[in-house]
Amino acid sequence: MGTGFRIESDALGEVPVPADAYWGVHTARALENFRVSGVPVGAHPPLVRALVQVKHAAALANGEIGVLEPHKARAIAAACRAVAEGRHHDQFRVDVIQGGAGTSTNMNANEVIANLALEHLGHERGRYEHLDPLDDVNRCQSTNDTYPTALRIAISAALTELAAELTLLSAEFRAKGQEFADVVKVGRTQLQDAVPMTLGREFAAFGVTLAEDVQRIGETLPLLAETSLGATAIGTGIAAEPGYAEAAVRHLRALTGLDLTPAADLVEATSDTGVFLLVSGVLKRTAVKLSKVCSDLRLLASGPHAGLAEINLPALQAGSSVMPGKVNPVIPEMVNQIAFATAGADVAITMAADNGQLQLNAFEPLIGHLLLQHIGWLAHGCAALRTRCVAGITANREHLARTGAGTAGTVGAVTALAPRIGHETAADVAREAARTGADIADIVARRGLLDRTTALRLMAADVTAAG
């Protein structure tokens, strides 16, 4: 094959591998077999970091119990640290969509770590007689316990970042709530005028609803901290040496900073994907609530001349190739689409979880990819919404004052008078105001129900209390 390749072999025969590749024969076969999405495992940095943390912990544990030579354990640890620091992620080449329950991802990791460790020991890549991807890097392990453990760690890290972005976005909405605290408007139910409120109260509520999902994310993190490391193939621990599981979990806890705990039943843990369903559900909830907020922003900013036009969104780019001057709410629209995709992914994750037969779920690669992809999309969407949209929103005070939508004399404000003049009378006042355009306070005073000053005071107090 020339100097640009080296020959590696497995039980199926020989395969040429690029000489400069850190991956080997098993990865090469996966690259041929799984040409699907075009998205490599390396596109998910949290998963790559988690994989090498698991391998690092395994090497330390194997060295500790005496089944891996100290120099090999040190070399593997050095290789894992290099990848965890962000190097060589381009070598994690296998497609995220793959058969084999993640075996190809695990083998890709084993080979990259082995070849990095070989170089650390002064050997050429592929000289596995000195340090082997399976016998040494994968010692006491199976894909079926290392891959799910890595997924849990990766998802925990990604969720922590999403929670941080949601927290910042919630705070931005609350800050806008304070800025708009004096802006009176009409609240709406079923797209019809309801009762007066303030724009500040509306934006503060956006902040509160997103903060609730930060809490929901936090509730899932302890469940992700359960690990099946040491379970090997189906949970019986076959091929794992005595003392390995305890040592591996202890070292992994130290490497990740997570409060990892061994699963109570390793057979159950090997086949169970319930925590991934829970995470997917929380993501869908967060996505739908974000989408609702973005749809509200688009509606409140609609117009600007023939819509509600109560707020102004930052103008970021031209909105049309044919209509000069048109500007669209592109950031909320982007977040809407992220939410739609996240809700769709929840269906695929549900089907994948449902179809894991007997002692193993073969479809965790799809589950892991979709969760990591959409956690990342949501985090990026939150950051863009905060910095490119919400931070620059202004209230259209002049428009609200001009249209009367910001006054306490609107039809909806008569609700504040109902306890004093009765529901049916208040309804009749509202109908007259809607029919004639007369001021509610004037109608109430003319009918002798309340003096005008008292009516205005009651309606204004209702707005203040609500806002």
PDB file of C-alpha atoms in Angstrom, residues 158-452:
ATOM      1  CA  ALA A 158     -23.964  18.967  28.602  1.00  0.00           C
ATOM      2  CA  LEU A 159     -27.029  19.429  30.810  1.00  0.00           C
ATOM      3  CA  THR A 160     -24.991  21.457  33.280  1.00  0.00           C
ATOM      4  CA  GLU A 161     -24.048  23.834  30.459  1.00  0.00           C
ATOM      5  CA  LEU A 162     -27.665  24.049  29.304  1.00  0.00           C
ATOM      6  CA  ALA A 163     -28.831  24.830  32.844  1.00  0.00           C
ATOM      7  CA  ALA A 164     -26.256  27.620  33.044  1.00  0.00           C
ATOM      8  CA  GLU A 165     -27.489  29.154  29.772  1.00  0.00           C
ATOM      9  CA  LEU A 166     -31.119  28.855  30.863  1.00  0.00           C
ATOM     10  CA  THR A 167     -30.258  30.575  34.139  1.00  0.00           C
ATOM     11  CA  LEU A 168     -28.677  33.495  32.289  1.00  0.00           C
ATOM     12  CA  LEU A 169     -31.636  33.762  29.928  1.00  0.00           C
ATOM     13  CA  SER A 170     -34.079  33.694  32.819  1.00  0.00           C
ATOM     14  CA  ALA A 171     -32.152  36.491  34.514  1.00  0.00           C
ATOM     15  CA  GLU A 172     -32.236  38.563  31.308  1.00  0.00           C
ATOM     16  CA  PHE A 173     -36.001  38.254  31.108  1.00  0.00           C
ATOM     17  CA  ARG A 174     -36.324  39.243  34.768  1.00  0.00           C
ATOM     18  CA  ALA A 175     -34.134  42.287  34.155  1.00  0.00           C
ATOM     19  CA  LYS A 176     -36.417  43.284  31.288  1.00  0.00           C
ATOM     20  CA  GLY A 177     -39.321  42.783  33.663  1.00  0.00           C
ATOM     21  CA  GLN A 178     -37.866  45.442  35.943  1.00  0.00           C
ATOM     22  CA  GLU A 179     -37.145  47.748  33.001  1.00  0.00           C
ATOM     23  CA  PHE A 180     -40.747  47.497  31.773  1.00  0.00           C
ATOM     24  CA  ALA A 181     -42.393  47.583  35.207  1.00  0.00           C
ATOM     25  CA  ASP A 182     -44.180  50.862  34.479  1.00  0.00           C
ATOM     26  CA  VAL A 183     -45.404  49.966  30.980  1.00  0.00           C
ATOM     27  CA  VAL A 184     -49.138  49.274  31.181  1.00  0.00           C
ATOM     28  CA  LYS A 185     -50.738  47.088  28.523  1.00  0.00           C
ATOM     29  CA  VAL A 186     -53.653  44.757  28.009  1.00  0.00           C
ATOM     30  CA  GLY A 187     -53.218  41.119  28.877  1.00  0.00           C
ATOM     31  CA  ARG A 188     -54.805  38.676  26.453  1.00  0.00           C
ATOM     32  CA  THR A 189     -56.410  35.270  26.698  1.00  0.00           C
ATOM     33  CA  GLN A 190     -57.320  33.313  23.548  1.00  0.00           C
ATOM     34  CA  LEU A 191     -55.875  36.273  21.608  1.00  0.00           C
ATOM     35  CA  GLN A 192     -58.691  38.487  22.926  1.00  0.00           C
ATOM     36  CA  ASP A 193     -58.356  41.451  25.267  1.00  0.00           C
ATOM     37  CA  ALA A 194     -58.503  40.336  28.901  1.00  0.00           C
ATOM     38  CA  VAL A 195     -57.419  42.628  31.747  1.00  0.00           C
ATOM     39  CA  PRO A 196     -54.686  45.236  32.180  1.00  0.00           C
ATOM     40  CA  MET A 197     -51.233  44.243  33.264  1.00  0.00           C
ATOM     41  CA  THR A 198     -47.709  45.537  32.813  1.00  0.00           C
ATOM     42  CA  LEU A 199     -45.200  44.534  30.193  1.00  0.00           C
ATOM     43  CA  GLY A 200     -42.825  44.060  33.113  1.00  0.00           C
ATOM     44  CA  ARG A 201     -45.013  41.374  34.642  1.00  0.00           C
ATOM     45  CA  GLU A 202     -45.201  39.601  31.280  1.00  0.00           C
ATOM     46  CA  PHE A 203     -41.426  39.504  30.860  1.00  0.00           C
ATOM     47  CA  ALA A 204     -40.819  38.539  34.483  1.00  0.00           C
ATOM     48  CA  ALA A 205     -43.126  35.562  33.947  1.00  0.00           C
ATOM     49  CA  PHE A 206     -40.959  34.459  31.018  1.00  0.00           C
ATOM     50  CA  GLY A 207     -38.017  34.448  33.409  1.00  0.00           C
ATOM     51  CA  VAL A 208     -39.891  32.446  36.027  1.00  0.00           C
ATOM     52  CA  THR A 209     -41.052  29.754  33.598  1.00  0.00           C
ATOM     53  CA  LEU A 210     -37.521  29.168  32.319  1.00  0.00           C
ATOM     54  CA  ALA A 211     -36.106  29.060  35.852  1.00  0.00           C
ATOM     55  CA  GLU A 212     -38.501  26.209  36.600  1.00  0.00           C
ATOM     56  CA  ASP A 213     -36.814  24.138  33.896  1.00  0.00           C
ATOM     57  CA  VAL A 214     -33.414  24.793  35.411  1.00  0.00           C
ATOM     58  CA  GLN A 215     -34.799  23.034  38.479  1.00  0.00           C
ATOM     59  CA  ARG A 216     -36.135  20.134  36.413  1.00  0.00           C
ATOM     60  CA  ILE A 217     -32.727  19.654  34.799  1.00  0.00           C
ATOM     61  CA  GLY A 218     -31.111  19.676  38.227  1.00  0.00           C
ATOM     62  CA  GLU A 219     -33.421  16.897  39.349  1.00  0.00           C
ATOM     63  CA  THR A 220     -32.196  14.585  36.572  1.00  0.00           C
ATOM     64  CA  LEU A 221     -28.485  14.930  37.321  1.00  0.00           C
ATOM     65  CA  PRO A 222     -28.382  12.605  40.375  1.00  0.00           C
ATOM     66  CA  LEU A 223     -30.110   9.894  38.324  1.00  0.00           C
ATOM     67  CA  LEU A 224     -27.421  10.140  35.664  1.00  0.00           C
ATOM     68  CA  ALA A 225     -24.778   9.555  38.337  1.00  0.00           C
ATOM     69  CA  GLU A 226     -25.630   5.853  38.583  1.00  0.00           C
ATOM     70  CA  THR A 227     -23.021   3.808  36.725  1.00  0.00           C
ATOM     71  CA  SER A 228     -22.850   0.218  35.535  1.00  0.00           C
ATOM     72  CA  LEU A 229     -19.044   0.229  35.228  1.00  0.00           C
ATOM     73  CA  GLY A 230     -17.803  -3.269  36.005  1.00  0.00           C
ATOM     74  CA  ALA A 231     -20.943  -4.926  34.659  1.00  0.00           C
ATOM     75  CA  THR A 232     -19.142  -5.882  31.412  1.00  0.00           C
ATOM     76  CA  ALA A 233     -21.283  -7.728  28.830  1.00  0.00           C
ATOM     77  CA  ILE A 234     -24.687  -8.216  30.448  1.00  0.00           C
ATOM     78  CA  GLY A 235     -24.212  -7.218  34.071  1.00  0.00           C
ATOM     79  CA  THR A 236     -22.635 -10.367  35.475  1.00  0.00           C
ATOM     80  CA  GLY A 237     -19.139  -8.865  35.514  1.00  0.00           C
ATOM     81  CA  ILE A 238     -17.645 -11.604  33.359  1.00  0.00           C
ATOM     82  CA  ALA A 239     -13.952 -10.934  32.439  1.00  0.00           C
ATOM     83  CA  ALA A 240     -13.636  -8.241  35.110  1.00  0.00           C
ATOM     84  CA  GLU A 241     -11.040  -8.962  37.786  1.00  0.00           C
ATOM     85  CA  PRO A 242     -11.930  -8.932  41.508  1.00  0.00           C
ATOM     86  CA  GLY A 243     -11.731  -5.425  42.929  1.00  0.00           C
ATOM     87  CA  TYR A 244     -11.834  -3.777  39.516  1.00  0.00           C
ATOM     88  CA  ALA A 245     -15.385  -2.342  39.609  1.00  0.00           C
ATOM     89  CA  GLU A 246     -14.973  -0.672  42.996  1.00  0.00           C
ATOM     90  CA  ALA A 247     -11.603   0.807  42.065  1.00  0.00           C
ATOM     91  CA  ALA A 248     -12.780   1.960  38.626  1.00  0.00           C
ATOM     92  CA  VAL A 249     -15.820   3.784  40.004  1.00  0.00           C
ATOM     93  CA  ARG A 250     -13.681   5.406  42.695  1.00  0.00           C
ATOM     94  CA  HIS A 251     -11.145   6.672  40.151  1.00  0.00           C
ATOM     95  CA  LEU A 252     -13.865   7.806  37.757  1.00  0.00           C
ATOM     96  CA  ARG A 253     -15.518   9.744  40.559  1.00  0.00           C
ATOM     97  CA  ALA A 254     -12.247  11.564  41.176  1.00  0.00           C
ATOM     98  CA  LEU A 255     -11.640  12.262  37.468  1.00  0.00           C
ATOM     99  CA  THR A 256     -15.121  13.623  36.744  1.00  0.00           C
ATOM    100  CA  GLY A 257     -15.955  15.326  40.011  1.00  0.00           C
ATOM    101  CA  LEU A 258     -19.345  13.616  39.873  1.00  0.00           C
ATOM    102  CA  ASP A 259     -20.884  11.764  42.802  1.00  0.00           C
ATOM    103  CA  LEU A 260     -21.031   8.496  40.879  1.00  0.00           C
ATOM    104  CA  THR A 261     -22.613   5.484  42.533  1.00  0.00           C
ATOM    105  CA  PRO A 262     -22.636   1.837  41.388  1.00  0.00           C
ATOM    106  CA  ALA A 263     -25.992   0.571  40.165  1.00  0.00           C
ATOM    107  CA  ALA A 264     -27.782  -1.640  42.669  1.00  0.00           C
ATOM    108  CA  ASP A 265     -28.475  -4.327  40.038  1.00  0.00           C
ATOM    109  CA  LEU A 266     -25.929  -4.439  37.226  1.00  0.00           C
ATOM    110  CA  VAL A 267     -28.022  -6.709  35.001  1.00  0.00           C
ATOM    111  CA  GLU A 268     -30.925  -4.285  35.211  1.00  0.00           C
ATOM    112  CA  ALA A 269     -28.643  -1.303  34.713  1.00  0.00           C
ATOM    113  CA  THR A 270     -27.090  -2.803  31.569  1.00  0.00           C
ATOM    114  CA  SER A 271     -30.443  -3.015  29.791  1.00  0.00           C
ATOM    115  CA  ASP A 272     -32.241  -0.010  31.282  1.00  0.00           C
ATOM    116  CA  THR A 273     -32.485   3.280  29.373  1.00  0.00           C
ATOM    117  CA  GLY A 274     -35.095   4.884  31.610  1.00  0.00           C
ATOM    118  CA  VAL A 275     -32.893   7.796  32.639  1.00  0.00           C
ATOM    119  CA  PHE A 276     -32.397   8.739  28.982  1.00  0.00           C
ATOM    120  CA  LEU A 277     -36.169   8.805  28.510  1.00  0.00           C
ATOM    121  CA  LEU A 278     -36.427  11.086  31.515  1.00  0.00           C
ATOM    122  CA  VAL A 279     -33.775  13.440  30.162  1.00  0.00           C
ATOM    123  CA  SER A 280     -35.507  13.495  26.782  1.00  0.00           C
ATOM    124  CA  GLY A 281     -38.788  14.385  28.442  1.00  0.00           C
ATOM    125  CA  VAL A 282     -37.186  17.229  30.372  1.00  0.00           C
ATOM    126  CA  LEU A 283     -35.568  18.485  27.162  1.00  0.00           C
ATOM    127  CA  LYS A 284     -38.899  18.411  25.353  1.00  0.00           C
ATOM    128  CA  ARG A 285     -40.538  20.323  28.184  1.00  0.00           C
ATOM    129  CA  THR A 286     -37.788  22.939  28.139  1.00  0.00           C
ATOM    130  CA  ALA A 287     -37.901  23.196  24.363  1.00  0.00           C
ATOM    131  CA  VAL A 288     -41.671  23.606  24.200  1.00  0.00           C
ATOM    132  CA  LYS A 289     -41.643  26.303  26.880  1.00  0.00           C
ATOM    133  CA  LEU A 290     -38.831  28.141  25.119  1.00  0.00           C
ATOM    134  CA  SER A 291     -40.761  27.896  21.866  1.00  0.00           C
ATOM    135  CA  LYS A 292     -43.887  29.312  23.500  1.00  0.00           C
ATOM    136  CA  VAL A 293     -41.909  32.274  24.824  1.00  0.00           C
ATOM    137  CA  CYS A 294     -40.388  32.874  21.382  1.00  0.00           C
ATOM    138  CA  SER A 295     -43.789  32.690  19.722  1.00  0.00           C
ATOM    139  CA  ASP A 296     -45.035  35.281  22.223  1.00  0.00           C
ATOM    140  CA  LEU A 297     -42.105  37.556  21.414  1.00  0.00           C
ATOM    141  CA  ARG A 298     -42.847  37.268  17.697  1.00  0.00           C
ATOM    142  CA  LEU A 299     -46.511  38.075  18.281  1.00  0.00           C
ATOM    143  CA  LEU A 300     -45.819  41.021  20.596  1.00  0.00           C
ATOM    144  CA  ALA A 301     -43.413  42.428  18.009  1.00  0.00           C
ATOM    145  CA  SER A 302     -45.674  41.734  15.033  1.00  0.00           C
ATOM    146  CA  GLY A 303     -46.193  44.545  12.555  1.00  0.00           C
ATOM    147  CA  PRO A 304     -44.606  46.953  13.022  1.00  0.00           C
ATOM    148  CA  HIS A 305     -47.516  48.885  11.468  1.00  0.00           C
ATOM    149  CA  ALA A 306     -50.294  46.316  11.143  1.00  0.00           C
ATOM    150  CA  GLY A 307     -49.643  44.067  14.143  1.00  0.00           C
ATOM    151  CA  LEU A 308     -49.480  44.318  17.933  1.00  0.00           C
ATOM    152  CA  ALA A 309     -46.143  46.132  17.870  1.00  0.00           C
ATOM    153  CA  GLU A 310     -45.955  46.349  21.664  1.00  0.00           C
ATOM    154  CA  ILE A 311     -42.228  45.595  21.685  1.00  0.00           C
ATOM    155  CA  ASN A 312     -39.357  46.097  19.294  1.00  0.00           C
ATOM    156  CA  LEU A 313     -36.914  43.255  18.648  1.00  0.00           C
ATOM    157  CA  PRO A 314     -33.344  44.084  17.606  1.00  0.00           C
ATOM    158  CA  ALA A 315     -32.953  44.351  13.835  1.00  0.00           C
ATOM    159  CA  LEU A 316     -30.236  41.863  12.905  1.00  0.00           C
ATOM    160  CA  GLN A 317     -30.421  41.335   9.160  1.00  0.00           C
ATOM    161  CA  ALA A 318     -32.467  42.028   6.037  1.00  0.00           C
ATOM    162  CA  GLY A 319     -35.698  40.087   6.128  1.00  0.00           C
ATOM    163  CA  SER A 320     -36.518  39.789   2.462  1.00  0.00           C
ATOM    164  CA  SER A 321     -34.877  39.594  -0.938  1.00  0.00           C
ATOM    165  CA  VAL A 322     -37.819  41.426  -2.534  1.00  0.00           C
ATOM    166  CA  MET A 323     -39.363  43.673   0.157  1.00  0.00           C
ATOM    167  CA  PRO A 324     -37.007  46.547   1.012  1.00  0.00           C
ATOM    168  CA  GLY A 325     -36.735  47.390   4.691  1.00  0.00           C
ATOM    169  CA  LYS A 326     -38.443  44.246   5.967  1.00  0.00           C
ATOM    170  CA  VAL A 327     -36.907  42.816   9.150  1.00  0.00           C
ATOM    171  CA  ASN A 328     -37.845  39.420  10.588  1.00  0.00           C
ATOM    172  CA  PRO A 329     -37.673  37.957  14.135  1.00  0.00           C
ATOM    173  CA  VAL A 330     -34.946  35.544  13.084  1.00  0.00           C
ATOM    174  CA  ILE A 331     -33.606  34.571  16.508  1.00  0.00           C
ATOM    175  CA  PRO A 332     -36.975  33.553  17.984  1.00  0.00           C
ATOM    176  CA  GLU A 333     -37.710  31.708  14.735  1.00  0.00           C
ATOM    177  CA  MET A 334     -34.435  29.832  15.072  1.00  0.00           C
ATOM    178  CA  VAL A 335     -35.250  28.813  18.639  1.00  0.00           C
ATOM    179  CA  ASN A 336     -38.721  27.699  17.534  1.00  0.00           C
ATOM    180  CA  GLN A 337     -37.103  25.328  15.038  1.00  0.00           C
ATOM    181  CA  ILE A 338     -34.708  23.954  17.665  1.00  0.00           C
ATOM    182  CA  ALA A 339     -37.737  23.208  19.814  1.00  0.00           C
ATOM    183  CA  PHE A 340     -39.585  21.467  16.982  1.00  0.00           C
ATOM    184  CA  ALA A 341     -36.550  19.267  16.311  1.00  0.00           C
ATOM    185  CA  THR A 342     -36.139  18.466  20.010  1.00  0.00           C
ATOM    186  CA  ALA A 343     -39.763  17.375  20.289  1.00  0.00           C
ATOM    187  CA  GLY A 344     -39.297  15.159  17.232  1.00  0.00           C
ATOM    188  CA  ALA A 345     -36.133  13.651  18.676  1.00  0.00           C
ATOM    189  CA  ASP A 346     -38.094  12.653  21.774  1.00  0.00           C
ATOM    190  CA  VAL A 347     -40.194  10.335  19.597  1.00  0.00           C
ATOM    191  CA  ALA A 348     -37.089   8.672  18.133  1.00  0.00           C
ATOM    192  CA  ILE A 349     -35.534   8.282  21.591  1.00  0.00           C
ATOM    193  CA  THR A 350     -38.746   6.711  22.870  1.00  0.00           C
ATOM    194  CA  MET A 351     -38.775   4.189  20.021  1.00  0.00           C
ATOM    195  CA  ALA A 352     -35.101   3.372  20.548  1.00  0.00           C
ATOM    196  CA  ALA A 353     -35.618   2.809  24.270  1.00  0.00           C
ATOM    197  CA  ASP A 354     -38.657   0.634  23.625  1.00  0.00           C
ATOM    198  CA  ASN A 355     -36.821  -1.638  21.180  1.00  0.00           C
ATOM    199  CA  GLY A 356     -33.860  -2.640  23.341  1.00  0.00           C
ATOM    200  CA  GLN A 357     -34.455  -6.362  23.706  1.00  0.00           C
ATOM    201  CA  LEU A 358     -33.435  -8.588  26.613  1.00  0.00           C
ATOM    202  CA  GLN A 359     -30.103  -7.746  28.303  1.00  0.00           C
ATOM    203  CA  LEU A 360     -28.949  -4.817  26.141  1.00  0.00           C
ATOM    204  CA  ASN A 361     -30.262  -1.854  24.204  1.00  0.00           C
ATOM    205  CA  ALA A 362     -28.546  -1.814  20.809  1.00  0.00           C
ATOM    206  CA  PHE A 363     -29.816   1.665  19.996  1.00  0.00           C
ATOM    207  CA  GLU A 364     -28.007   3.770  22.568  1.00  0.00           C
ATOM    208  CA  PRO A 365     -25.862   5.383  19.825  1.00  0.00           C
ATOM    209  CA  LEU A 366     -29.011   7.054  18.447  1.00  0.00           C
ATOM    210  CA  ILE A 367     -30.229   7.941  21.931  1.00  0.00           C
ATOM    211  CA  GLY A 368     -26.890   9.448  22.903  1.00  0.00           C
ATOM    212  CA  HIS A 369     -26.461  11.369  19.655  1.00  0.00           C
ATOM    213  CA  LEU A 370     -29.935  12.907  19.765  1.00  0.00           C
ATOM    214  CA  LEU A 371     -29.699  13.870  23.433  1.00  0.00           C
ATOM    215  CA  LEU A 372     -26.268  15.455  23.077  1.00  0.00           C
ATOM    216  CA  GLN A 373     -27.215  17.166  19.817  1.00  0.00           C
ATOM    217  CA  HIS A 374     -30.368  18.744  21.175  1.00  0.00           C
ATOM    218  CA  ILE A 375     -28.921  19.678  24.551  1.00  0.00           C
ATOM    219  CA  GLY A 376     -26.233  21.513  22.599  1.00  0.00           C
ATOM    220  CA  TRP A 377     -28.718  23.126  20.229  1.00  0.00           C
ATOM    221  CA  LEU A 378     -30.865  24.306  23.126  1.00  0.00           C
ATOM    222  CA  ALA A 379     -27.849  25.739  24.963  1.00  0.00           C
ATOM    223  CA  HIS A 380     -26.691  27.618  21.837  1.00  0.00           C
ATOM    224  CA  GLY A 381     -30.258  28.758  21.195  1.00  0.00           C
ATOM    225  CA  CYS A 382     -30.599  30.127  24.730  1.00  0.00           C
ATOM    226  CA  ALA A 383     -27.331  32.028  24.395  1.00  0.00           C
ATOM    227  CA  ALA A 384     -28.356  33.537  21.059  1.00  0.00           C
ATOM    228  CA  LEU A 385     -31.821  34.429  22.327  1.00  0.00           C
ATOM    229  CA  ARG A 386     -30.332  36.188  25.344  1.00  0.00           C
ATOM    230  CA  THR A 387     -27.537  38.115  23.641  1.00  0.00           C
ATOM    231  CA  ARG A 388     -28.974  38.678  20.144  1.00  0.00           C
ATOM    232  CA  CYS A 389     -32.603  39.285  21.049  1.00  0.00           C
ATOM    233  CA  VAL A 390     -33.833  39.722  24.618  1.00  0.00           C
ATOM    234  CA  ALA A 391     -31.038  42.046  25.733  1.00  0.00           C
ATOM    235  CA  GLY A 392     -31.958  44.486  22.959  1.00  0.00           C
ATOM    236  CA  ILE A 393     -35.755  44.429  23.265  1.00  0.00           C
ATOM    237  CA  THR A 394     -37.415  47.803  23.828  1.00  0.00           C
ATOM    238  CA  ALA A 395     -40.990  48.666  24.735  1.00  0.00           C
ATOM    239  CA  ASN A 396     -43.029  50.527  22.132  1.00  0.00           C
ATOM    240  CA  ARG A 397     -44.375  52.972  24.694  1.00  0.00           C
ATOM    241  CA  GLU A 398     -45.615  55.496  22.152  1.00  0.00           C
ATOM    242  CA  HIS A 399     -47.622  52.909  20.268  1.00  0.00           C
ATOM    243  CA  LEU A 400     -49.204  51.559  23.451  1.00  0.00           C
ATOM    244  CA  ALA A 401     -50.185  55.055  24.531  1.00  0.00           C
ATOM    245  CA  ARG A 402     -51.522  55.966  21.074  1.00  0.00           C
ATOM    246  CA  THR A 403     -53.694  52.877  20.690  1.00  0.00           C
ATOM    247  CA  GLY A 404     -55.037  52.991  24.201  1.00  0.00           C
ATOM    248  CA  ALA A 405     -53.783  49.491  24.917  1.00  0.00           C
ATOM    249  CA  GLY A 406     -51.681  50.860  27.733  1.00  0.00           C
ATOM    250  CA  THR A 407     -54.424  52.697  29.611  1.00  0.00           C
ATOM    251  CA  ALA A 408     -56.503  51.579  32.566  1.00  0.00           C
ATOM    252  CA  GLY A 409     -59.650  52.621  30.747  1.00  0.00           C
ATOM    253  CA  THR A 410     -59.840  49.664  28.385  1.00  0.00           C
ATOM    254  CA  VAL A 411     -62.763  47.250  28.311  1.00  0.00           C
ATOM    255  CA  GLY A 412     -60.796  44.591  30.183  1.00  0.00           C
ATOM    256  CA  ALA A 413     -60.211  46.978  33.068  1.00  0.00           C
ATOM    257  CA  VAL A 414     -63.895  46.889  33.979  1.00  0.00           C
ATOM    258  CA  THR A 415     -63.145  43.553  35.659  1.00  0.00           C
ATOM    259  CA  ALA A 416     -61.659  45.549  38.536  1.00  0.00           C
ATOM    260  CA  LEU A 417     -65.041  47.228  39.068  1.00  0.00           C
ATOM    261  CA  ALA A 418     -67.106  44.046  39.099  1.00  0.00           C
ATOM    262  CA  PRO A 419     -66.805  43.469  42.880  1.00  0.00           C
ATOM    263  CA  ARG A 420     -68.264  46.986  43.450  1.00  0.00           C
ATOM    264  CA  ILE A 421     -70.948  47.237  40.754  1.00  0.00           C
ATOM    265  CA  GLY A 422     -71.752  43.563  40.083  1.00  0.00           C
ATOM    266  CA  HIS A 423     -70.757  41.214  37.293  1.00  0.00           C
ATOM    267  CA  GLU A 424     -73.782  41.742  35.033  1.00  0.00           C
ATOM    268  CA  THR A 425     -73.639  45.522  35.366  1.00  0.00           C
ATOM    269  CA  ALA A 426     -69.903  45.470  34.646  1.00  0.00           C
ATOM    270  CA  ALA A 427     -70.551  43.334  31.567  1.00  0.00           C
ATOM    271  CA  ASP A 428     -73.160  45.831  30.338  1.00  0.00           C
ATOM    272  CA  VAL A 429     -70.690  48.701  30.874  1.00  0.00           C
ATOM    273  CA  ALA A 430     -68.074  46.777  28.881  1.00  0.00           C
ATOM    274  CA  ARG A 431     -70.525  46.227  26.021  1.00  0.00           C
ATOM    275  CA  GLU A 432     -71.410  49.920  25.905  1.00  0.00           C
ATOM    276  CA  ALA A 433     -67.751  50.906  25.932  1.00  0.00           C
ATOM    277  CA  ALA A 434     -66.971  48.474  23.115  1.00  0.00           C
ATOM    278  CA  ARG A 435     -69.964  49.686  21.077  1.00  0.00           C
ATOM    279  CA  THR A 436     -69.533  53.430  21.546  1.00  0.00           C
ATOM    280  CA  GLY A 437     -65.837  53.831  22.292  1.00  0.00           C
ATOM    281  CA  ALA A 438     -66.694  55.806  25.406  1.00  0.00           C
ATOM    282  CA  ASP A 439     -64.400  55.802  28.445  1.00  0.00           C
ATOM    283  CA  ILE A 440     -65.370  53.226  31.073  1.00  0.00           C
ATOM    284  CA  ALA A 441     -64.954  55.655  33.936  1.00  0.00           C
ATOM    285  CA  ASP A 442     -67.294  58.135  32.201  1.00  0.00           C
ATOM    286  CA  ILE A 443     -69.947  55.455  31.634  1.00  0.00           C
ATOM    287  CA  VAL A 444     -69.789  54.333  35.277  1.00  0.00           C
ATOM    288  CA  ALA A 445     -70.044  57.913  36.521  1.00  0.00           C
ATOM    289  CA  ARG A 446     -72.934  58.783  34.146  1.00  0.00           C
ATOM    290  CA  ARG A 447     -74.894  55.769  35.355  1.00  0.00           C
ATOM    291  CA  GLY A 448     -74.275  56.792  38.951  1.00  0.00           C
ATOM    292  CA  LEU A 449     -72.523  53.540  39.792  1.00  0.00           C
ATOM    293  CA  LEU A 450     -69.272  55.128  41.022  1.00  0.00           C
ATOM    294  CA  ASP A 451     -67.725  58.540  40.740  1.00  0.00           C
ATOM    295  CA  ARG A 452     -65.153  58.844  37.955  1.00  0.00           C
TER     296      ARG A 452
END
